[in-house]
Structures are given as structure tokens and as C-alpha cells.
């Protein structure tokens, strides 16, 4: 006999509840949401949705990291952002009625909830807090995108790398003895893609940051050892 | 534990009923709709093109057009034992959970009669 999916399903106990757009819903409403959503695990490399295909719902990241990539007309893929616990994905395509303009791929073992469009639209109409939180998320995404465009024009690669490490510190930083550990696994190619440079250039500037004592690497683990120094290096108002 | 994908053949009338719930959508790019071990996020009716089900690279089969898959598993939160993929250019009806629940409420969920071992 087939058994039901064993993943934890209750929104009330989700580790990302406080970070998500449904945090203001009451217990009963969260219970209904728990029944409506579909929870799945995605292994590294598995896609949630693909650029060019039709959207029919929204994804809510409960655990893990998802990279959002866009393939240009030249066939070159670039990472436009990384979604983590509490983030929502696919929401913009729902409201613009356009096909997905990016692909979402799990960077590591991730747990993601899918909520269909009909239910999301119902919630947005009936619950102002959900609409407000969703607008807030979209606003933050827009701000981050504008900041990124601005960085590409105004900053050199060194500065963009330092800025990116500081952003990772905000989303994935864990205080440890060695410094602030960036708890996310990214390949050099992925990091290079995010800051818009070649892998070789990234490696060179990472070495420079290490020599300056701003970061430390232990194997693939990156630690920020001098945050203020990195802020100055990134040439930002922080 | 999980279930093997079963395709439920549909009549023209049944497809028309489903189209009233959800219009046909075109997949421009190939995509894995459900990975082995996952619960489907929608039911699908292939109208044109190609959808395949596979449990391993050497063991795959095609889903016939005008047949419904994954709706019961979606409703009952049952994981699939196989991977479902769609080829580019395919057209399908995508039946999400809200649509399935609406059809149950209105007594139009004809496909639920095939459920034999709901958990």
C-alpha cells in the first residue's frame, strides 16, 4: 500500500515561518495552508522550475539553498540570486502571467513547499498581511536587483566580491571562533557567475582578500575574519 | 513507500470538464515535473507532445495523450516511484490542488473513482 509523504508538513513548526510571508497567519489558517501545500525535498542539482515554462504556483523555501539562474540569448547561464530559508520563488511570474524568466535549482538538499496559484491569489485577496508581506518581499527583491545592477556599473571586481561576501554574511553567516563562517556551499564558478567575472579572476581576488587578512579559507569553508575591513574594501555604506 | 504512476484515459467530455478548470499550457523547455520520491505538485493531462515516466535511465515509458496522471497522488500526498518528464513543445492541462478540491466540491472529480488504496 502506498504511504503518504513523510516530510514534516505543518507550517506552524516550519523553521522559516518567522521569515516567510505567512508569518502573520493564525494557527487555524496555517493549518489550512499546511493542507493545501505540497512539501518536497530537492537534491542538489534538481530543478524546481525552468526558464521558459508556465508558472502555476509559488515555492516557499523551508530549508536549504536554491540558485536562480538565467540563460541569455548567447546561451550563457548566470546566477541572478540565491534563495534561502524563508524566501519565496516563482511569485513574480504568477502575477505577471509570464513564463518563468529564470530556472531554480537546488544547491544542496533543500525542503520546499509548493502552493498553487489559485490558493495564493485567494490568500492575497482575503488576508492583507499575506499581500503586504509578499509586497515586502518583492520590494526587497527589487531593491537587491537595483543594488546589483548599480554594483556592476560602479564597482570593480574586487569590490563586488567583498560586497558579495558581506551579503552572504547577512544571509548565511554563523559566528564561530575562526570568524564568521559562511554556511553555504558555492563552487568557484558559481561565485564567479554571481559577481560577473571569470573563475580565475575570482581565485586571484580571493587570495588577495586572504593576504589582507579579511577572510580565511579552510578547505571549501570561508570565514570572514575582518568584517570592517571587508566593508571598507567593498566601498559601501554599511 | 511510494506508488507507480498510472495513466487514466479520459474521454473528450472529461477533457472538456478539466479544461474548464484549467486551460492547456505549453511547455517551451524540457522539464522534470516530478522527481522519483517526490509528491507531484499537480495532476497532468498530456494533450500534445511527449511525457515520459522512468524509474531508471533504461526503464522508461511514454504517457499516452489524453490521459490523466498524478491527480490522486497529489490529493493524497503520495510520493511517486518514478520520475515524470515533459518534452519541449508539449501541451498539457495542469490540474493543481485547488482545482482538484473545487472539482470534488462540485461533484465533478470523476478521476477519484480510480483510487483504490488511499492512505
Short mmCIF file of C-alpha atoms in Angstrom, two decimals, chain A residues 63-184:
data_model
loop_
_atom_site.label_atom_id
_atom_site.label_comp_id
_atom_site.label_asym_id
_atom_site.label_seq_id
_atom_site.Cartn_x
_atom_site.Cartn_y
_atom_site.Cartn_z
CA UNK A 63 15.38 24.62 4.33
CA UNK A 64 18.41 24.72 2.05
CA UNK A 65 19.61 26.96 -0.74
CA UNK A 66 18.29 27.42 -4.26
CA UNK A 67 20.16 29.17 -7.07
CA UNK A 68 18.19 31.21 -9.55
CA UNK A 69 19.83 31.28 -12.97
CA UNK A 70 19.07 33.00 -16.22
CA UNK A 71 20.25 31.88 -19.64
CA UNK A 72 20.92 34.74 -22.02
CA UNK A 73 20.41 34.83 -25.78
CA UNK A 74 24.04 33.73 -26.16
CA UNK A 75 23.31 30.57 -24.18
CA UNK A 76 25.41 31.71 -21.25
CA UNK A 77 24.00 30.98 -17.80
CA UNK A 78 24.39 33.43 -14.94
CA UNK A 79 23.25 33.25 -11.34
CA UNK A 80 20.92 36.12 -10.55
CA UNK A 81 20.36 35.33 -6.89
CA UNK A 82 20.35 32.69 -4.20
CA UNK A 83 17.20 31.89 -2.29
CA UNK A 84 17.37 30.54 1.21
CA UNK A 85 15.05 29.54 4.06
CA UNK A 86 12.07 31.89 4.25
CA UNK A 87 12.37 33.09 0.65
CA UNK A 88 9.64 32.66 -1.91
CA UNK A 89 10.21 31.77 -5.55
CA UNK A 90 8.11 31.95 -8.66
CA UNK A 91 5.81 34.60 -7.23
CA UNK A 92 6.56 37.29 -9.78
CA UNK A 93 5.64 35.10 -12.72
CA UNK A 94 2.29 34.37 -11.08
CA UNK A 95 1.27 37.98 -11.05
CA UNK A 96 2.80 38.96 -14.40
CA UNK A 97 1.22 35.99 -16.21
CA UNK A 98 4.54 35.44 -17.97
CA UNK A 99 6.56 32.30 -18.32
CA UNK A 100 9.31 31.77 -15.77
CA UNK A 101 12.24 34.01 -16.71
CA UNK A 102 14.73 32.01 -14.68
CA UNK A 103 15.48 28.46 -13.53
CA UNK A 104 15.54 27.46 -9.87
CA UNK A 105 17.96 24.68 -8.94
CA UNK A 106 18.76 23.22 -5.52
CA UNK A 107 22.33 23.98 -4.40
CA UNK A 108 22.08 21.44 -1.62
CA UNK A 109 19.48 19.18 -0.03
CA UNK A 110 16.50 21.52 0.27
CA UNK A 111 12.97 21.32 1.54
CA UNK A 112 10.50 23.40 -0.43
CA UNK A 113 6.74 23.89 -0.21
CA UNK A 114 4.63 24.49 -3.31
CA UNK A 115 1.40 26.44 -3.07
CA UNK A 116 -0.79 26.66 -6.15
CA UNK A 117 -1.74 29.93 -7.81
CA UNK A 118 -5.47 29.73 -7.07
CA UNK A 119 -4.86 29.41 -3.35
CA UNK A 120 -2.19 32.11 -3.29
CA UNK A 121 -4.50 34.55 -5.07
CA UNK A 122 -7.27 33.67 -2.63
CA UNK A 123 -4.96 34.31 0.33
CA UNK A 124 -3.74 37.59 -1.14
CA UNK A 125 -7.34 38.76 -1.52
CA UNK A 126 -8.55 37.58 1.86
CA UNK A 127 -5.51 38.21 4.07
CA UNK A 128 -3.98 41.68 3.83
CA UNK A 129 -0.99 40.54 5.89
CA UNK A 130 -0.04 37.97 3.24
CA UNK A 131 -0.41 40.56 0.49
CA UNK A 132 1.62 43.05 2.49
CA UNK A 133 4.39 40.55 3.26
CA UNK A 134 4.50 39.43 -0.37
CA UNK A 135 4.80 43.05 -1.50
CA UNK A 136 7.56 43.49 1.04
CA UNK A 137 9.44 40.52 -0.39
CA UNK A 138 9.01 41.77 -3.96
CA UNK A 139 10.18 45.21 -2.85
CA UNK A 140 13.30 43.75 -1.24
CA UNK A 141 14.00 41.65 -4.33
CA UNK A 142 13.71 44.77 -6.48
CA UNK A 143 16.00 46.71 -4.18
CA UNK A 144 18.58 43.95 -4.22
CA UNK A 145 18.39 43.73 -8.01
CA UNK A 146 18.89 47.50 -8.35
CA UNK A 147 21.81 47.37 -5.97
CA UNK A 148 23.35 44.59 -8.02
CA UNK A 149 22.97 46.50 -11.29
CA UNK A 150 24.49 49.54 -9.65
CA UNK A 151 27.42 47.48 -8.36
CA UNK A 152 28.12 46.09 -11.80
CA UNK A 153 28.46 49.57 -13.21
CA UNK A 154 30.14 51.34 -10.34
CA UNK A 155 32.35 48.77 -8.65
CA UNK A 156 35.31 46.78 -9.83
CA UNK A 157 35.50 43.01 -9.38
CA UNK A 158 37.40 43.24 -6.10
CA UNK A 159 34.73 45.44 -4.58
CA UNK A 160 31.91 43.28 -5.93
CA UNK A 161 33.50 40.19 -4.39
CA UNK A 162 33.83 41.87 -1.00
CA UNK A 163 30.24 43.10 -1.22
CA UNK A 164 29.01 39.63 -2.13
CA UNK A 165 30.81 38.06 0.83
CA UNK A 166 29.17 40.61 3.10
CA UNK A 167 25.76 39.75 1.64
CA UNK A 168 26.43 36.08 2.32
CA UNK A 169 27.37 37.01 5.85
CA UNK A 170 23.91 38.55 6.31
CA UNK A 171 22.04 35.54 4.95
CA UNK A 172 24.33 32.65 5.87
CA UNK A 173 26.80 33.95 8.43
CA UNK A 174 27.44 31.88 11.58
CA UNK A 175 29.63 33.25 14.36
CA UNK A 176 32.48 30.90 15.11
CA UNK A 177 35.86 31.07 16.79
CA UNK A 178 37.71 31.42 13.50
CA UNK A 179 35.42 34.23 12.34
CA UNK A 180 32.06 34.43 10.64
CA UNK A 181 31.55 31.18 8.79
CA UNK A 182 29.60 31.46 5.52
CA UNK A 183 27.36 28.43 5.78
CA UNK A 184 26.69 27.83 2.10
#
